[in-house]
Amino acid sequence: MSPKSNEPIALSEALASFDALWSPRIVTHVNDYDVRIAKVEGEHLWHAHDDTDEFFLVLDGELYISLREAAGERTVRLPQGSVFTVPRGTEHKPYAPAGAAILVFEPTGTPTVGDRHDEIPDHVDATTGHALES
């Protein structure tokens, strides 16, 4: 399955094609944006994207996103089917204690660890997305 495919892409099949956690696959492009899917479990890392918002859609499971905002730190809970946009420049840390599958929409070339981040743990893939294997 290629990101430039003119055929429908079944997200369940795309998710079944890989096992790596916190290692997004690019399923398609919309203008200058990647549509990425990822399997996640445990914690990501605190990071921020200085020049872009980050859109999350929870496909399966439950995702939490901790945010550091001017008013203080808070956490949002995203059950399956929920969407949330982290505003540009906002430090955030996604985590999924029981695991989740997510779809992320962000400009092509955006690193998964943002522009500002904590030390990258071994279980987090610092990437701009991987091609989806067919």
PDB file of C-alpha atoms in Angstrom:
ATOM      1  CA  MET A   1       0.000   0.000   0.000  1.00  0.00           C
ATOM      2  CA  SER A   2       1.551   3.233  -1.124  1.00  0.00           C
ATOM      3  CA  PRO A   3       0.767   6.667   0.329  1.00  0.00           C
ATOM      4  CA  LYS A   4       0.087   7.809  -3.255  1.00  0.00           C
ATOM      5  CA  SER A   5      -2.391   4.995  -3.950  1.00  0.00           C
ATOM      6  CA  ASN A   6      -5.595   5.830  -5.772  1.00  0.00           C
ATOM      7  CA  GLU A   7      -7.280   2.885  -4.066  1.00  0.00           C
ATOM      8  CA  PRO A   8      -9.057   2.804  -0.706  1.00  0.00           C
ATOM      9  CA  ILE A   9      -6.884   1.901   2.270  1.00  0.00           C
ATOM     10  CA  ALA A  10      -8.381  -0.277   5.000  1.00  0.00           C
ATOM     11  CA  LEU A  11      -6.933   1.074   8.239  1.00  0.00           C
ATOM     12  CA  SER A  12      -7.479  -2.259  10.030  1.00  0.00           C
ATOM     13  CA  GLU A  13      -5.336  -4.008   7.399  1.00  0.00           C
ATOM     14  CA  ALA A  14      -2.739  -1.250   7.487  1.00  0.00           C
ATOM     15  CA  LEU A  15      -2.496  -1.533  11.292  1.00  0.00           C
ATOM     16  CA  ALA A  16      -2.197  -5.327  11.046  1.00  0.00           C
ATOM     17  CA  SER A  17       0.815  -4.958   8.718  1.00  0.00           C
ATOM     18  CA  PHE A  18       3.227  -3.847  11.483  1.00  0.00           C
ATOM     19  CA  ASP A  19       3.854  -4.370  15.200  1.00  0.00           C
ATOM     20  CA  ALA A  20       6.286  -1.599  16.176  1.00  0.00           C
ATOM     21  CA  LEU A  21       5.030   0.796  18.848  1.00  0.00           C
ATOM     22  CA  TRP A  22       5.387   4.589  18.595  1.00  0.00           C
ATOM     23  CA  SER A  23       6.566   4.124  14.990  1.00  0.00           C
ATOM     24  CA  PRO A  24       4.006   5.713  12.633  1.00  0.00           C
ATOM     25  CA  ARG A  25       3.259   4.559   9.105  1.00  0.00           C
ATOM     26  CA  ILE A  26       2.190   7.017   6.423  1.00  0.00           C
ATOM     27  CA  VAL A  27      -1.064   5.788   4.878  1.00  0.00           C
ATOM     28  CA  THR A  28      -1.717   8.717   2.532  1.00  0.00           C
ATOM     29  CA  HIS A  29      -1.056  12.390   1.868  1.00  0.00           C
ATOM     30  CA  VAL A  30      -3.484  15.321   1.827  1.00  0.00           C
ATOM     31  CA  ASN A  31      -1.881  18.318   0.149  1.00  0.00           C
ATOM     32  CA  ASP A  32       1.326  18.874   2.165  1.00  0.00           C
ATOM     33  CA  TYR A  33       0.196  16.729   5.089  1.00  0.00           C
ATOM     34  CA  ASP A  34       0.823  13.120   6.099  1.00  0.00           C
ATOM     35  CA  VAL A  35      -1.937  10.924   7.431  1.00  0.00           C
ATOM     36  CA  ARG A  36      -0.096   8.559   9.770  1.00  0.00           C
ATOM     37  CA  ILE A  37      -1.258   5.607  11.828  1.00  0.00           C
ATOM     38  CA  ALA A  38       0.532   4.188  14.844  1.00  0.00           C
ATOM     39  CA  LYS A  39       0.219   1.577  17.511  1.00  0.00           C
ATOM     40  CA  VAL A  40       1.033   3.021  20.904  1.00  0.00           C
ATOM     41  CA  GLU A  41       1.430   1.679  24.415  1.00  0.00           C
ATOM     42  CA  GLY A  42       3.067   3.140  27.494  1.00  0.00           C
ATOM     43  CA  GLU A  43       4.453   6.674  27.390  1.00  0.00           C
ATOM     44  CA  HIS A  44       5.851   8.760  24.540  1.00  0.00           C
ATOM     45  CA  LEU A  45       7.912  11.769  25.708  1.00  0.00           C
ATOM     46  CA  TRP A  46       7.365  15.436  26.473  1.00  0.00           C
ATOM     47  CA  HIS A  47       7.781  17.386  23.245  1.00  0.00           C
ATOM     48  CA  ALA A  48       6.440  20.339  21.260  1.00  0.00           C
ATOM     49  CA  HIS A  49       5.961  21.162  17.596  1.00  0.00           C
ATOM     50  CA  ASP A  50       6.859  24.836  17.258  1.00  0.00           C
ATOM     51  CA  ASP A  51       5.337  25.438  13.823  1.00  0.00           C
ATOM     52  CA  THR A  52       2.327  23.141  13.575  1.00  0.00           C
ATOM     53  CA  ASP A  53      -0.703  21.823  15.405  1.00  0.00           C
ATOM     54  CA  GLU A  54      -0.957  18.034  15.823  1.00  0.00           C
ATOM     55  CA  PHE A  55      -4.276  16.254  15.206  1.00  0.00           C
ATOM     56  CA  PHE A  56      -5.029  12.927  16.922  1.00  0.00           C
ATOM     57  CA  LEU A  57      -7.868  10.468  16.199  1.00  0.00           C
ATOM     58  CA  VAL A  58      -8.130   7.385  18.418  1.00  0.00           C
ATOM     59  CA  LEU A  59      -9.002   4.404  16.221  1.00  0.00           C
ATOM     60  CA  ASP A  60      -8.899   1.781  18.976  1.00  0.00           C
ATOM     61  CA  GLY A  61      -8.288   1.798  22.708  1.00  0.00           C
ATOM     62  CA  GLU A  62      -7.780   4.909  24.784  1.00  0.00           C
ATOM     63  CA  LEU A  63      -5.131   7.631  24.578  1.00  0.00           C
ATOM     64  CA  TYR A  64      -4.209  10.262  27.139  1.00  0.00           C
ATOM     65  CA  ILE A  65      -2.326  13.439  26.323  1.00  0.00           C
ATOM     66  CA  SER A  66      -0.722  15.478  29.084  1.00  0.00           C
ATOM     67  CA  LEU A  67      -0.358  19.157  28.212  1.00  0.00           C
ATOM     68  CA  ARG A  68       1.751  21.965  29.673  1.00  0.00           C
ATOM     69  CA  GLU A  69      -0.202  25.151  29.132  1.00  0.00           C
ATOM     70  CA  ALA A  70      -0.060  28.698  30.485  1.00  0.00           C
ATOM     71  CA  ALA A  71      -2.715  27.798  33.076  1.00  0.00           C
ATOM     72  CA  GLY A  72      -0.723  24.751  34.206  1.00  0.00           C
ATOM     73  CA  GLU A  73      -0.521  21.084  33.421  1.00  0.00           C
ATOM     74  CA  ARG A  74      -3.592  19.021  32.497  1.00  0.00           C
ATOM     75  CA  THR A  75      -4.403  15.697  30.878  1.00  0.00           C
ATOM     76  CA  VAL A  76      -7.068  14.978  28.286  1.00  0.00           C
ATOM     77  CA  ARG A  77      -8.598  11.510  27.912  1.00  0.00           C
ATOM     78  CA  LEU A  78      -9.417  10.351  24.400  1.00  0.00           C
ATOM     79  CA  PRO A  79     -11.570   7.222  24.192  1.00  0.00           C
ATOM     80  CA  GLN A  80     -11.968   5.361  20.901  1.00  0.00           C
ATOM     81  CA  GLY A  81     -13.455   7.610  18.220  1.00  0.00           C
ATOM     82  CA  SER A  82     -12.301  10.842  19.874  1.00  0.00           C
ATOM     83  CA  VAL A  83     -10.282  13.585  18.210  1.00  0.00           C
ATOM     84  CA  PHE A  84      -8.054  16.238  19.754  1.00  0.00           C
ATOM     85  CA  THR A  85      -5.716  18.872  18.366  1.00  0.00           C
ATOM     86  CA  VAL A  86      -2.613  19.910  20.303  1.00  0.00           C
ATOM     87  CA  PRO A  87      -1.939  23.576  19.465  1.00  0.00           C
ATOM     88  CA  ARG A  88       1.446  24.459  17.981  1.00  0.00           C
ATOM     89  CA  GLY A  89       4.112  25.197  20.567  1.00  0.00           C
ATOM     90  CA  THR A  90       2.298  23.309  23.347  1.00  0.00           C
ATOM     91  CA  GLU A  91       4.413  20.799  25.232  1.00  0.00           C
ATOM     92  CA  HIS A  92       2.600  17.474  25.342  1.00  0.00           C
ATOM     93  CA  LYS A  93       3.135  13.813  26.164  1.00  0.00           C
ATOM     94  CA  PRO A  94       0.821  11.141  24.740  1.00  0.00           C
ATOM     95  CA  TYR A  95       0.441   7.877  26.614  1.00  0.00           C
ATOM     96  CA  ALA A  96      -1.707   4.769  26.441  1.00  0.00           C
ATOM     97  CA  PRO A  97      -1.445   2.526  29.521  1.00  0.00           C
ATOM     98  CA  ALA A  98      -3.453  -0.300  27.894  1.00  0.00           C
ATOM     99  CA  GLY A  99      -2.431   0.392  24.293  1.00  0.00           C
ATOM    100  CA  ALA A 100      -4.197   2.169  21.451  1.00  0.00           C
ATOM    101  CA  ALA A 101      -4.203   2.678  17.699  1.00  0.00           C
ATOM    102  CA  ILE A 102      -4.153   6.287  16.538  1.00  0.00           C
ATOM    103  CA  LEU A 103      -4.267   8.365  13.374  1.00  0.00           C
ATOM    104  CA  VAL A 104      -2.213  11.566  13.298  1.00  0.00           C
ATOM    105  CA  PHE A 105      -2.495  14.358  10.748  1.00  0.00           C
ATOM    106  CA  GLU A 106       0.465  16.732  10.422  1.00  0.00           C
ATOM    107  CA  PRO A 107       2.681  18.395   7.791  1.00  0.00           C
ATOM    108  CA  THR A 108       4.934  16.064   5.808  1.00  0.00           C
ATOM    109  CA  GLY A 109       8.382  15.932   7.393  1.00  0.00           C
ATOM    110  CA  THR A 110       7.201  16.679  10.943  1.00  0.00           C
ATOM    111  CA  PRO A 111       9.337  14.672  13.390  1.00  0.00           C
ATOM    112  CA  THR A 112       7.506  12.442  15.873  1.00  0.00           C
ATOM    113  CA  VAL A 113       9.608  13.877  18.687  1.00  0.00           C
ATOM    114  CA  GLY A 114       8.868  17.503  17.810  1.00  0.00           C
ATOM    115  CA  ASP A 115      11.224  20.435  17.691  1.00  0.00           C
ATOM    116  CA  ARG A 116      11.785  20.556  21.452  1.00  0.00           C
ATOM    117  CA  HIS A 117      11.833  17.357  23.499  1.00  0.00           C
ATOM    118  CA  ASP A 118      13.106  15.436  26.463  1.00  0.00           C
ATOM    119  CA  GLU A 119      15.733  12.753  25.954  1.00  0.00           C
ATOM    120  CA  ILE A 120      14.372  10.192  23.485  1.00  0.00           C
ATOM    121  CA  PRO A 121      13.730   6.818  25.160  1.00  0.00           C
ATOM    122  CA  ASP A 122      14.662   3.636  23.282  1.00  0.00           C
ATOM    123  CA  HIS A 123      11.025   2.618  22.707  1.00  0.00           C
ATOM    124  CA  VAL A 124      10.175   5.835  20.800  1.00  0.00           C
ATOM    125  CA  ASP A 125      10.987   5.950  17.084  1.00  0.00           C
ATOM    126  CA  ALA A 126      12.325   9.411  16.171  1.00  0.00           C
ATOM    127  CA  THR A 127      11.068   9.567  12.592  1.00  0.00           C
ATOM    128  CA  THR A 128       9.052  11.606  10.133  1.00  0.00           C
ATOM    129  CA  GLY A 129       6.990   8.487   9.403  1.00  0.00           C
ATOM    130  CA  HIS A 130       7.679   5.225   7.604  1.00  0.00           C
ATOM    131  CA  ALA A 131       6.196   4.020   4.352  1.00  0.00           C
ATOM    132  CA  LEU A 132       3.364   1.565   4.753  1.00  0.00           C
ATOM    133  CA  GLU A 133       4.448  -1.805   3.404  1.00  0.00           C
ATOM    134  CA  SER A 134       2.071  -3.555   1.063  1.00  0.00           C
TER     135      SER A 134
END
